[in-house]
XYZ file of C-alpha atoms in Angstrom:
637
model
C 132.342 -131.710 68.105
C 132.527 -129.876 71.520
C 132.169 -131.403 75.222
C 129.119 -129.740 77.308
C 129.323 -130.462 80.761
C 126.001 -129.658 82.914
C 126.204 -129.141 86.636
C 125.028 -130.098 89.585
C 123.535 -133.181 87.026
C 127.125 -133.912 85.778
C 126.388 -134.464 82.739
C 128.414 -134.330 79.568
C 127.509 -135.243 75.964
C 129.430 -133.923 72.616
C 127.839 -131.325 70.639
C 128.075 -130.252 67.060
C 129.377 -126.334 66.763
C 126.675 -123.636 66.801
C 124.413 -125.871 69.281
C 122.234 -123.838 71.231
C 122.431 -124.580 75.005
C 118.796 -125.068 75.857
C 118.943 -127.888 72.834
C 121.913 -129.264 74.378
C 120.162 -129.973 78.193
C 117.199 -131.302 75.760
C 119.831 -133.666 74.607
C 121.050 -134.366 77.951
C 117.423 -135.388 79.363
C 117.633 -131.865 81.503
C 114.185 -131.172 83.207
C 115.252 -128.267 84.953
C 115.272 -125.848 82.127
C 112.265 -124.419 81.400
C 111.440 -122.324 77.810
C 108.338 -120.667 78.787
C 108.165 -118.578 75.744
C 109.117 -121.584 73.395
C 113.200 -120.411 72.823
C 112.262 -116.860 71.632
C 114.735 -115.342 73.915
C 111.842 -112.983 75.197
C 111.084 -114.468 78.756
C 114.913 -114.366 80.129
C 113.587 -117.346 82.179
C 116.117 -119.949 80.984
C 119.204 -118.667 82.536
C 122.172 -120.683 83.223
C 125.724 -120.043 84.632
C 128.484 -120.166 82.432
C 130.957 -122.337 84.421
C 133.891 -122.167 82.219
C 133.996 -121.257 78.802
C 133.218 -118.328 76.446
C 129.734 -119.604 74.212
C 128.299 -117.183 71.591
C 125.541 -114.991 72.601
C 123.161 -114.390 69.675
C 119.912 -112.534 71.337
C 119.025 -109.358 70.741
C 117.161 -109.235 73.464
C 119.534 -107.265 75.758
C 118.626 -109.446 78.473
C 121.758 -111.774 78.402
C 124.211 -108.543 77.457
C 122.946 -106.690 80.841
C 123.968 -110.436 82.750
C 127.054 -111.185 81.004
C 129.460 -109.923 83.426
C 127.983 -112.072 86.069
C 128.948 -115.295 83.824
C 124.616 -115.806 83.079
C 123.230 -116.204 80.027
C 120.306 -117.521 78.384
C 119.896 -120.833 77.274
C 117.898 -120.111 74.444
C 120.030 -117.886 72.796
C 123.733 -118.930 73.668
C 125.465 -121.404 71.262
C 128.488 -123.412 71.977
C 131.102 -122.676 69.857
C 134.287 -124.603 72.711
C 133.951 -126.954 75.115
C 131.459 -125.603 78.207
C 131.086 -126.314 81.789
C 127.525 -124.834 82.199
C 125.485 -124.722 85.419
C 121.436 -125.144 85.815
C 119.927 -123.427 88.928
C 116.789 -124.701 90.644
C 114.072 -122.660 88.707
C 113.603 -120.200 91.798
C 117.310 -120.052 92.176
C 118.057 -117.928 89.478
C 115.808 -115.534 90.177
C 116.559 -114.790 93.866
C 119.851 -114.713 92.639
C 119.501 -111.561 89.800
C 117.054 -109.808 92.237
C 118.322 -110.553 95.852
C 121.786 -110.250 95.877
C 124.926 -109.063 93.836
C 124.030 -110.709 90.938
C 122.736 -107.184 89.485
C 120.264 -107.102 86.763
C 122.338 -104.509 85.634
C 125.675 -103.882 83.069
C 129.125 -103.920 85.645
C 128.804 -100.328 83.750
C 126.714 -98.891 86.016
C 127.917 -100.059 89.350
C 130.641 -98.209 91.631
C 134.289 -98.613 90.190
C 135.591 -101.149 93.575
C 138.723 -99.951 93.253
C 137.844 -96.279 94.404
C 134.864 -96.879 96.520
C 133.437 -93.580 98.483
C 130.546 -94.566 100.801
C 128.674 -92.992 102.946
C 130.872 -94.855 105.956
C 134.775 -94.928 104.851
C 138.163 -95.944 105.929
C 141.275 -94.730 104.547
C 144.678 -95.359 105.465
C 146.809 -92.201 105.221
C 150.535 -91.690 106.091
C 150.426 -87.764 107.609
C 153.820 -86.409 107.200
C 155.495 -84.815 110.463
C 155.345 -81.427 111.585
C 158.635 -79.441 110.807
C 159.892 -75.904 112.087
C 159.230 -74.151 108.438
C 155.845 -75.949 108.072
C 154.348 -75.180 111.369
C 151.087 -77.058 110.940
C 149.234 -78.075 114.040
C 148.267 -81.866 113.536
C 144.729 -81.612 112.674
C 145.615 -79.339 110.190
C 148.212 -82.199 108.849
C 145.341 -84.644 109.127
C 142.399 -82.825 107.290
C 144.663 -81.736 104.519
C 145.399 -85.630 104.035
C 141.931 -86.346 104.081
C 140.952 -83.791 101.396
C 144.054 -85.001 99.593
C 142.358 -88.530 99.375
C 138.685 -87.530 99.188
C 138.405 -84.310 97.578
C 136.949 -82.839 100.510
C 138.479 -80.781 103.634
C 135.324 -80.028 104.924
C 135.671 -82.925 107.913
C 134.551 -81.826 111.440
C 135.128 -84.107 114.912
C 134.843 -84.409 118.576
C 136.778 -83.598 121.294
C 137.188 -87.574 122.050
C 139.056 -87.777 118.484
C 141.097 -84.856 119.166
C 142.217 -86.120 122.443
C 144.000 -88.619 120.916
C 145.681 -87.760 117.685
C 148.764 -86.474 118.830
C 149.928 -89.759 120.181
C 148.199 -91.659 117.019
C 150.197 -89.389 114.832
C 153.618 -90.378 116.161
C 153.044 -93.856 117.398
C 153.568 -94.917 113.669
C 155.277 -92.588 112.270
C 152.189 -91.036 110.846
C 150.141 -93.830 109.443
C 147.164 -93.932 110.706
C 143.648 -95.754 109.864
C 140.710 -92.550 109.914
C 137.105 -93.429 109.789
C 134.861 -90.959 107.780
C 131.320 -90.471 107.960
C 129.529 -88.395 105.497
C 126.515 -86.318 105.881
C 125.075 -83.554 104.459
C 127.632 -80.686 105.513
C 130.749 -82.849 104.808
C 132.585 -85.462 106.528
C 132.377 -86.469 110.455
C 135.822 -87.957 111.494
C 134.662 -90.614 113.819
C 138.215 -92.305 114.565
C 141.888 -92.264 113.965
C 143.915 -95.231 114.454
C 147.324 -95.687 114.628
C 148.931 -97.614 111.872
C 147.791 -99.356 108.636
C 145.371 -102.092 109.943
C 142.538 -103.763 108.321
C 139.070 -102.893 109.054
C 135.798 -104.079 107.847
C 133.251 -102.235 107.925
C 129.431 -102.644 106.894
C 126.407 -100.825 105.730
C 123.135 -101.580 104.027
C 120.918 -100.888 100.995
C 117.539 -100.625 101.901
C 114.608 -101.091 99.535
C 110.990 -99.883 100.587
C 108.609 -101.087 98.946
C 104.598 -100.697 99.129
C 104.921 -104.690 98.918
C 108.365 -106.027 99.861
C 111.071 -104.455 101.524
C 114.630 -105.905 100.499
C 118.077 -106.118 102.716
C 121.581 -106.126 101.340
C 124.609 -105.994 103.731
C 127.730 -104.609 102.297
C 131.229 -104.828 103.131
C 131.686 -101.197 102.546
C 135.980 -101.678 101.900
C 135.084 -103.818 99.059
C 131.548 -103.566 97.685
C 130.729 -107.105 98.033
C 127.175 -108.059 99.024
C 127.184 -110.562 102.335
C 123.892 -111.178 102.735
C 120.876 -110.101 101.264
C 116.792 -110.927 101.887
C 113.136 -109.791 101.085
C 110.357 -109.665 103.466
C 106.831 -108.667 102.459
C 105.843 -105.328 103.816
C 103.958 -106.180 107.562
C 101.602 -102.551 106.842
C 100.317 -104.968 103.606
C 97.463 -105.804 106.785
C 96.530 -102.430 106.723
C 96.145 -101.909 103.316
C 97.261 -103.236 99.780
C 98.630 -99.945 98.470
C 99.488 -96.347 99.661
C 95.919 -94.731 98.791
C 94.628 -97.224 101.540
C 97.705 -96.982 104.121
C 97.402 -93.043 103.833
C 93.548 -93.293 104.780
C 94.599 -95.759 107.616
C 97.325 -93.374 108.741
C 94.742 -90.386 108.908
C 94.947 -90.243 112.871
C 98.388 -90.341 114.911
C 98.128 -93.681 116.742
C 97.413 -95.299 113.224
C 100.195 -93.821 111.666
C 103.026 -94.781 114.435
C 101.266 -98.170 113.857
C 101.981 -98.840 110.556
C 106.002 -97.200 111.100
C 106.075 -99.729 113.836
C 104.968 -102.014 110.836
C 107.547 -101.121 108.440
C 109.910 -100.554 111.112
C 109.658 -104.571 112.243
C 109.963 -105.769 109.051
C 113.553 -103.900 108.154
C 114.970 -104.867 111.449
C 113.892 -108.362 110.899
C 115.478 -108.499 108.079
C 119.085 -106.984 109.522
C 118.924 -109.319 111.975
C 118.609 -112.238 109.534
C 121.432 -110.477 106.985
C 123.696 -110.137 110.358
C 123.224 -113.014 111.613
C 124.123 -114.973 108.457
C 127.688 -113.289 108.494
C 128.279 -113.497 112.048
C 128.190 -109.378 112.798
C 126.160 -107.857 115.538
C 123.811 -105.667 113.901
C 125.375 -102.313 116.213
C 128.430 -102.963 113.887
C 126.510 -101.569 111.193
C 127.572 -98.270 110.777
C 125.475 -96.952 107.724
C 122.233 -97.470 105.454
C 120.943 -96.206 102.337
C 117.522 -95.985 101.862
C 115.064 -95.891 98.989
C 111.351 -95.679 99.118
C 108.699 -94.134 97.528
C 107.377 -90.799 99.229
C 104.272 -92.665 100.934
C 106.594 -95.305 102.103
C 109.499 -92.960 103.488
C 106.525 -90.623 105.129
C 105.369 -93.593 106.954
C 109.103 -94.905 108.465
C 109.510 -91.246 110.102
C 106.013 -91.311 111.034
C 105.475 -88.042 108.891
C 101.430 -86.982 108.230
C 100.976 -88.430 104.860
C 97.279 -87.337 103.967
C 98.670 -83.981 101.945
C 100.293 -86.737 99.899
C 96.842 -87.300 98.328
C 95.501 -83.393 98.830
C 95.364 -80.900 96.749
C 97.797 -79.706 96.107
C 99.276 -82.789 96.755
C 102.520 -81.562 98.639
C 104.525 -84.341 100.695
C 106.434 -83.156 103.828
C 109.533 -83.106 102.384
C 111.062 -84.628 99.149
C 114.893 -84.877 100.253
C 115.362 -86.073 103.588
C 118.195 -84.821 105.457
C 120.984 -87.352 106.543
C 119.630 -89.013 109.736
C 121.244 -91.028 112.504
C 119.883 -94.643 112.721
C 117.797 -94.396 116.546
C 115.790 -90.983 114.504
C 114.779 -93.664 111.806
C 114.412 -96.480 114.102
C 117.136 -99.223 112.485
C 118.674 -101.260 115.244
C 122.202 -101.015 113.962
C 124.985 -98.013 115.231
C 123.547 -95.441 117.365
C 125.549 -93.279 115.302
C 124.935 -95.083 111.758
C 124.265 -92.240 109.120
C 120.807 -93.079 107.469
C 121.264 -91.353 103.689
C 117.662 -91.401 101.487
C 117.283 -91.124 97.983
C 115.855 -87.877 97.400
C 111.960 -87.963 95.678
C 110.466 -85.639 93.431
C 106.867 -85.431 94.356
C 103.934 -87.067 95.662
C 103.973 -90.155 93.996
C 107.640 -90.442 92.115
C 109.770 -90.904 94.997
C 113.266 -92.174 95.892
C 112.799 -95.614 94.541
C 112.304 -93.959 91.022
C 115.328 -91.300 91.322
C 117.591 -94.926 92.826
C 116.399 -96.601 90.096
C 117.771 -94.335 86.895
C 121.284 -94.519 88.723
C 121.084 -98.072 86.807
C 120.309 -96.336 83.453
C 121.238 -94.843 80.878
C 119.087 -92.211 81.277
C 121.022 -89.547 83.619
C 123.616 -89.688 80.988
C 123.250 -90.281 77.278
C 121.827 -86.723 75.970
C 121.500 -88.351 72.023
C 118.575 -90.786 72.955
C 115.282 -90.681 74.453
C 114.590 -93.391 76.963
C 111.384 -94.785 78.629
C 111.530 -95.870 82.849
C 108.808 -98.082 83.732
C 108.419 -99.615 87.247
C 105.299 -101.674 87.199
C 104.159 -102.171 90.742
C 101.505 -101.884 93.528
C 102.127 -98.440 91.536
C 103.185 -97.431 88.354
C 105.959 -94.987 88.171
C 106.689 -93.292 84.574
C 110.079 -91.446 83.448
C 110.557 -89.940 80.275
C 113.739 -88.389 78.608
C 117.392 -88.334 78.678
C 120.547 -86.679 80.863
C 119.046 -83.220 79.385
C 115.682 -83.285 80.410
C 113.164 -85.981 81.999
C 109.406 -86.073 83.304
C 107.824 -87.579 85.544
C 104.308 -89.425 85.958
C 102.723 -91.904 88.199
C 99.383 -93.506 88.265
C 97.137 -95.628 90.883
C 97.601 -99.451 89.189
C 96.222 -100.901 92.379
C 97.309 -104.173 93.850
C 95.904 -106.819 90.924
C 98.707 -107.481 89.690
C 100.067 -108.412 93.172
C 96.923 -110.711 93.480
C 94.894 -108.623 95.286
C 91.118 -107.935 93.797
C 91.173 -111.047 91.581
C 89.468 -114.481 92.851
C 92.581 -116.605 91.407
C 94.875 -113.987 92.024
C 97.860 -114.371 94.929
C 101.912 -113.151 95.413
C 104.946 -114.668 94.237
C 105.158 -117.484 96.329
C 104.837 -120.972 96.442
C 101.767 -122.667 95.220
C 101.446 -119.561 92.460
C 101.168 -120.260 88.828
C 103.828 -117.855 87.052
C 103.235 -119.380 83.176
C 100.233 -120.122 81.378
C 99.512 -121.918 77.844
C 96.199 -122.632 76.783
C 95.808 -125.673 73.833
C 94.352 -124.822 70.073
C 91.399 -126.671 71.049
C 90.979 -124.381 74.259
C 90.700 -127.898 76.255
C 93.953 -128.229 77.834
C 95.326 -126.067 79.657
C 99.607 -126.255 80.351
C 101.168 -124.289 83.607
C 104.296 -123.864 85.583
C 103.923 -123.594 89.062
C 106.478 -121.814 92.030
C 107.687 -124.587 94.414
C 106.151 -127.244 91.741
C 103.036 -128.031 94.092
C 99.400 -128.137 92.988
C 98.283 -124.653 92.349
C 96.539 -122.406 95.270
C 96.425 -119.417 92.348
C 98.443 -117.110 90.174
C 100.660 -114.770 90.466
C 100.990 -111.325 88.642
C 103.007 -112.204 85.680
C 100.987 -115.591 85.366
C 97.706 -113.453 85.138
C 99.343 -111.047 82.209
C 100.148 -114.630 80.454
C 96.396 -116.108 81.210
C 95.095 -112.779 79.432
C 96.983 -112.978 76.682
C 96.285 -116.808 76.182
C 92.899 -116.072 76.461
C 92.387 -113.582 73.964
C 94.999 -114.859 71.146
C 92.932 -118.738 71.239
C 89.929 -116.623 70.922
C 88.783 -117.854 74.480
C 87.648 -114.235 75.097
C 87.136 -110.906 72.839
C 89.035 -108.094 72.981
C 86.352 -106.111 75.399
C 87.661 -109.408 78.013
C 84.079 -110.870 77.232
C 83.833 -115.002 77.261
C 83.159 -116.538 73.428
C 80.363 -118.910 74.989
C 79.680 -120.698 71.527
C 83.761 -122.377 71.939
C 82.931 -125.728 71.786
C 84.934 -126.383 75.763
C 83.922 -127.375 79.187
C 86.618 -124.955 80.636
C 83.892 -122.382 80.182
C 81.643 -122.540 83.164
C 78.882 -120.080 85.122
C 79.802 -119.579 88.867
C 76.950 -117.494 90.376
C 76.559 -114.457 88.325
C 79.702 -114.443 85.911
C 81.424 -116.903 83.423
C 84.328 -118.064 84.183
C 87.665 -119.715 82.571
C 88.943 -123.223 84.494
C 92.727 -122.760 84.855
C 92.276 -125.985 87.046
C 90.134 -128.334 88.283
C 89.078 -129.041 91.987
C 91.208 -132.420 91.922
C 94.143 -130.906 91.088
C 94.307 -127.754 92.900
C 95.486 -126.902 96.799
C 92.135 -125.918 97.868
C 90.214 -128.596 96.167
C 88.211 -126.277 94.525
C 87.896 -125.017 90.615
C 90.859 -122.607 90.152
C 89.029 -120.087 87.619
C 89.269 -116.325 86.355
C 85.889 -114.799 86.045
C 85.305 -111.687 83.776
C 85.471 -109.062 86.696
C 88.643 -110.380 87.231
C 89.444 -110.005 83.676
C 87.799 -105.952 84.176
C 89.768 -105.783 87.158
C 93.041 -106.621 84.808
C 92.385 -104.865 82.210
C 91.659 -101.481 84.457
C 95.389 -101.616 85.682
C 96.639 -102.601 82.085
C 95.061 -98.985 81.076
C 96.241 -97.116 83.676
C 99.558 -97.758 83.202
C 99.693 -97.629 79.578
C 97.456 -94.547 79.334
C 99.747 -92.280 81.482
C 102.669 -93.985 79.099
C 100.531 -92.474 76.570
C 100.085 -89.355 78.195
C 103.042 -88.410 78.715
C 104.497 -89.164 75.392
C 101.578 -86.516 73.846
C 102.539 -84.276 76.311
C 106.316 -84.157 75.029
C 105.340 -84.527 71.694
C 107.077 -87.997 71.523
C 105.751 -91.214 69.292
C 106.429 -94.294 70.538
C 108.766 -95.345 67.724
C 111.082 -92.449 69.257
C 111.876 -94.299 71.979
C 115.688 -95.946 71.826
C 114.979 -98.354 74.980
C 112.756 -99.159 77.619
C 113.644 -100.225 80.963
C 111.194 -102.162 82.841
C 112.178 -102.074 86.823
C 110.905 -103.832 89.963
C 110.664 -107.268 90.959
C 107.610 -108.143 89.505
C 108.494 -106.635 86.005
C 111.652 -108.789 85.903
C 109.046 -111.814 85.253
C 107.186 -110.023 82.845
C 107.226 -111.665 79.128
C 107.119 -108.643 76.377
C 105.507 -110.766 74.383
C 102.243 -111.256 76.617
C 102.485 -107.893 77.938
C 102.172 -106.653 74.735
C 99.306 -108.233 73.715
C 97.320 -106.939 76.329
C 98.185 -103.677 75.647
C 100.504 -103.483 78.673
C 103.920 -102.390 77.275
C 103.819 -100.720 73.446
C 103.977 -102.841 70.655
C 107.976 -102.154 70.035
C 110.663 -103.874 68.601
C 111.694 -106.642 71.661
C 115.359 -105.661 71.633
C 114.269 -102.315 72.696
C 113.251 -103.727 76.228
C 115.704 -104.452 78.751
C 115.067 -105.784 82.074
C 116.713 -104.184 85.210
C 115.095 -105.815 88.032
C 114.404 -104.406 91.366
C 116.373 -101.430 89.976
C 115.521 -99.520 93.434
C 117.575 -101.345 95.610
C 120.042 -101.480 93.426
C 120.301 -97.957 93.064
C 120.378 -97.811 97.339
C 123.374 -100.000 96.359
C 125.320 -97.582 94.239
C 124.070 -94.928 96.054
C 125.730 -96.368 99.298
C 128.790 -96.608 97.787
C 129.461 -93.894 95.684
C 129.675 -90.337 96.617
C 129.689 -89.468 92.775
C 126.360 -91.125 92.543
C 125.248 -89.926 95.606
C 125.250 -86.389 94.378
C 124.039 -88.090 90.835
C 121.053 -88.583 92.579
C 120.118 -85.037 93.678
C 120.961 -83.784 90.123
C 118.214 -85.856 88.680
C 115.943 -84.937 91.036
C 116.821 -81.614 90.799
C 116.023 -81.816 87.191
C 112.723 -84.036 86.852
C 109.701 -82.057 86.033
C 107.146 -84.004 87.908
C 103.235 -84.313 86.046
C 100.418 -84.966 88.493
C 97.730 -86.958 86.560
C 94.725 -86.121 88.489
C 94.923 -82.558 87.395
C 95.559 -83.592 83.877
C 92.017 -83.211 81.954
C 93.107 -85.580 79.508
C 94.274 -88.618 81.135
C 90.721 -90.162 82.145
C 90.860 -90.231 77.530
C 93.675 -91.723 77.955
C 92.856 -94.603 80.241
C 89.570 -95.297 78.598
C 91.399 -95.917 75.532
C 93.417 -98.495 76.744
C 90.434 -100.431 78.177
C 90.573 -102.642 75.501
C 92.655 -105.847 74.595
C 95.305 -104.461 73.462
C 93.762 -100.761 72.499
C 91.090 -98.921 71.230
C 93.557 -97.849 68.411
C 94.541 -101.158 66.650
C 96.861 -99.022 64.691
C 99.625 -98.833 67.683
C 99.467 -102.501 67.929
C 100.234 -104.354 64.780
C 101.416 -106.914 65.497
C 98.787 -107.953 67.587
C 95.844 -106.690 65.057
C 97.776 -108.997 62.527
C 97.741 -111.915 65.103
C 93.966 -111.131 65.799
C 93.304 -111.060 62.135
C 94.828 -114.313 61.329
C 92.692 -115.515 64.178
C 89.468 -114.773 63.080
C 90.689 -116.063 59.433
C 91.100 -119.533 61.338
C 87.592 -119.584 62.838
């Protein structure tokens, strides 16, 4: 028998060997772990903080292997095999926690090595030896060849305020000195030499645009660690719910310095609030790395974005030169260095190039690997560190909420997990902030349609089986409609419902995104089964269950160990990116390399889509598993 403690409950209770976790808090009377997809290990919604302790992992899953150096696993798959100390967060807590801040969604593989650190915003302590008669070296000279010494570069420029004052910093020590470096896109700035070895802190940021939410961190740049980090929703969302819409508003001039003033308010709002919760001015910021998607860059510099979305749909500029923070507008430094991940084209942008620094992708050439970043838009990479291409289609805002009469964002009041009863009578949910329900949220809807379809509730063309012998199954005006809730029990007071146009409205964004998967696969000549692992990015694909999005024909019908959640993988990648001069050039490699395929001129991708305007497919015969599920069904009925 082995002791299981469970925090903050304090809780312990003996176990017998091979115990899984999630059976253990059962055992303990635990209401705070959830198993939304029944213990499968295919949710990743039941994690909990190993405390002390080493407990066997046993998913395949990949989910718990990407979190394992941050001490989280999941419940449902971990077994205790020595005494535990094991930690439950608040249901919400855990997922700020793998999104927000430095609890990466990624493998400690993939992030900057802290012990050699090269951001764009560096101090270095360097002991420059003396001049001598036989080595007549003046003392810059001295200096810079230090510097290169220690950061591979001599390519470091200055002003005349630094030079002023390095003779007497180079002898008051005898030579140590503390040198500030700022990189940009020629080399190195030297911004400051101190004399002698003392400590200095220094932060930057890692900025994530997003058509939706924008997200914060603030980084000691000496160590790596993330001090604060938050997420705003994007203000321009008032002017439009994705960048089609926001590059029609932005048509005229005063519109488009509207909606950077937009943008611009809500990433300042959010330094303030990351400052402010350390204790640091924000001017003592001296540096930011930025990653966006073209429209969203275009629209922070207040660049014309209409040829975006113009034949022959040609942004301004893909790689934006290193900036200084009053160009971009960030109230930090007037002379912070504002770095941007460098896009490929009109609609694969900086976000997407960020996000593959948390990949295998730019370097495994034996495998082929699938990108996914299912959003406002949906972003598509294909390939390996040899060759990749690029796609993106138009998914519109429905799974954000927007278009659908029950649909709303992530927030509180927002149903997240759906299960309908055999009988099609009862219906079971989970709500954000556990408060009646005001609607549902993205990942909630992908459950609802999969529910909906596997009890039969609806057929495969998202049309209502009105013979089902259920009062959930009501006409409002026009349209049938599905009663998630009734008016009692909802915020409103009114019948929480999905109607089918809401179902159409679904299953349109469901096809685009899996039709210009499709697409591009024919293009390369790739089958699906090809594919060694498929990375699903952004913060509303980290709540995505495979097992629902399958079965609307979302994400292929593939092996579930093949997917592997990487969370908002953008900011992430700002996070590296910051950090890392080695990944910083990473980054214009891969762009350098993507070959970039604009759908609208592709004949073949309206086939495409149409095909996938079914529940799951068209083709049955790339979903079996759900054809099989289907079949037994109908056997049943």
């Amino acid at each position: 028998m082995y002791s299981i403690q469970f925090l903050p409950a304090d809780i312990e209770l003996k176990v017998q060997p091979g115990t899984l976790v999630s059976d253990a808090a059962i055992m303990a009377g635990l209401e705070d772990l959830h198993l939304p997809c029944g213990g499968k290990g295919t949710c990743g919604r039941c994690l909990v903080e190993v405390v002390s302790g080493n407990p066997i992992q046993t998913s395949t899953a990949r989910l718990d292997v990407a979190l394992a150096g941050k001490r989280l696993v999941m419940a449902c798959q971990t077994k205790v095999n020595e005494d535990l100390v094991i930690r439950i967060p608040e249901q919400r807590e855990t997922a700020m926690r793998v999104v927000g801040d430095s609890h990466f969604l990624v493998g400690e593989e993939y992030l900057p090595d802290r012990s050699a650190l090269s951001s764009l915003y560096r101090i270095e302590k360097l002991t420059v030896p003396p001049a001598t008669i036989e080595e007549h070296y003046s003392d810059w000279q001295r200096l810079v060849r230090e510097i290169g010494a220690r950061i591979g570069s001599s390519n470091v420029t200055t002003d005349v305020w630094v030079l002023r004052s390095l003779a007497d910093a180079l002898r008051a020590k005898d030579g140590k000195v503390t040198v500030v470096l700022q990189e940009d896109d020629c080399g190195y700035r030297l911004w400051n030499v101190n004399a002698g070895h003392s400590p200095v802190t220094v932060y930057g940021l890692a900025i994530d645009i997003g058509t939706t939410t924008i997200a914060v961190q603030l980084v000691d740049l000496s160590t790596g660690e993330v001090a604060a980090s938050r997420t705003l929703y994007n203000a321009q969302i008032g002017r439009g719910a994705d960048v089609i819409s926001r590059i029609d508003y932005a048509k005229n001039p005063v519109r488009l310095f509207e909606l950077r003033e937009l943008v611009l308010g809500t990433i300042n709002e959010l330094i303030e609030g990351v400052a402010e919760e350390v204790g640091l001015p924000p001017v003592e910021i001296r540096a930011a790395f930025i990653a966006g998607n073209t429209t969203m860059v275009h629209l922070l510099l207040a660049l014309p974005p209409k040829h975006i979305r113009e034949t022959p749909y040609v942004p301004t500029v893909n790689t934006i030169p290193t900036l200084f923070a009053p160009d971009v507008g960030l109230r930090i430094h007037s002379q912070a260095a504002i770095a941007f991940a460098p896009g490929v084209g009109s609609y694969v942008g900086g976000d997407i190039t960020s996000g593959l620094l948390c990949t295998e992708i730019p370097k495994n050439h034996d495998e082929v690997f699938l990108f996914l970043d299912i959003g406002t838009n949906g972003e598509i990479v294909l390939g390996n560190a040899d060759w990749m291409v690029a796609c993106a289609c138009s998914a519109g805002p429905a799974f954000e909420g927007s278009g659908i009469k029950c649909g709303m964002r992530a927030t509180t009041g927002a149903i997240e997990y759906i299960e309908i009863s055999d009988d099609k009578r009862e219906v079971r949910y989970d709500v954000i902030g556990e408060t009646k329900p005001a609607g549902i949220c993205g990942s909630g809807l992908i459950c609802l349609l999969g529910e909906l379809l596997v009890r039969g509730v609806i057929d495969q063309s998202g049309r209502f089986n009105i013979n089902l012998d259920t009062d959930r199954i009501i006409t409002q005006g026009s349209n049938k409609a599905f009663v998630i809730e009734w008016a009692e029990n909802t915020e409103s007071g009114e019948n929480l419902v999905i109607t089918e146009p809401d179902m159409e409205n679904l299953m349109r964004t469901k096809a685009a995104i899996y039709g210009a998967c499709s697409l591009i696969l024919t293009n390369v000549g790739i089958e699906w089964n090809a594919i060694s692992r498929i990375y699903i990015a952004g913060g509303f694909g980290r709540y995505i269950q495979i097992e629902d999005a399958v079965l609307i024909g979302l994400l292929p019908d593939l092996p579930y160990d093949r997917f592997t959640y990487i969370g908002n993988s953008s900011l992430t990648g700002a996070y590296i990116a910051l950090l890392s001069r080695d990944h910083r050039q990473l980054l214009n490699e891969i762009a350098g390399m993507m070959t970039y395929i604009d759908l609208s001129s592709d004949s073949h991708y309206m086939d495409a889509y149409i095909s996938a305007l079914f529940l799951p497919h068209t083709d049955m015969s790339q979903f079996p598993s759900v054809a099989k599920r289907l079949t037994d069904l109908k056997s049943t009925t």
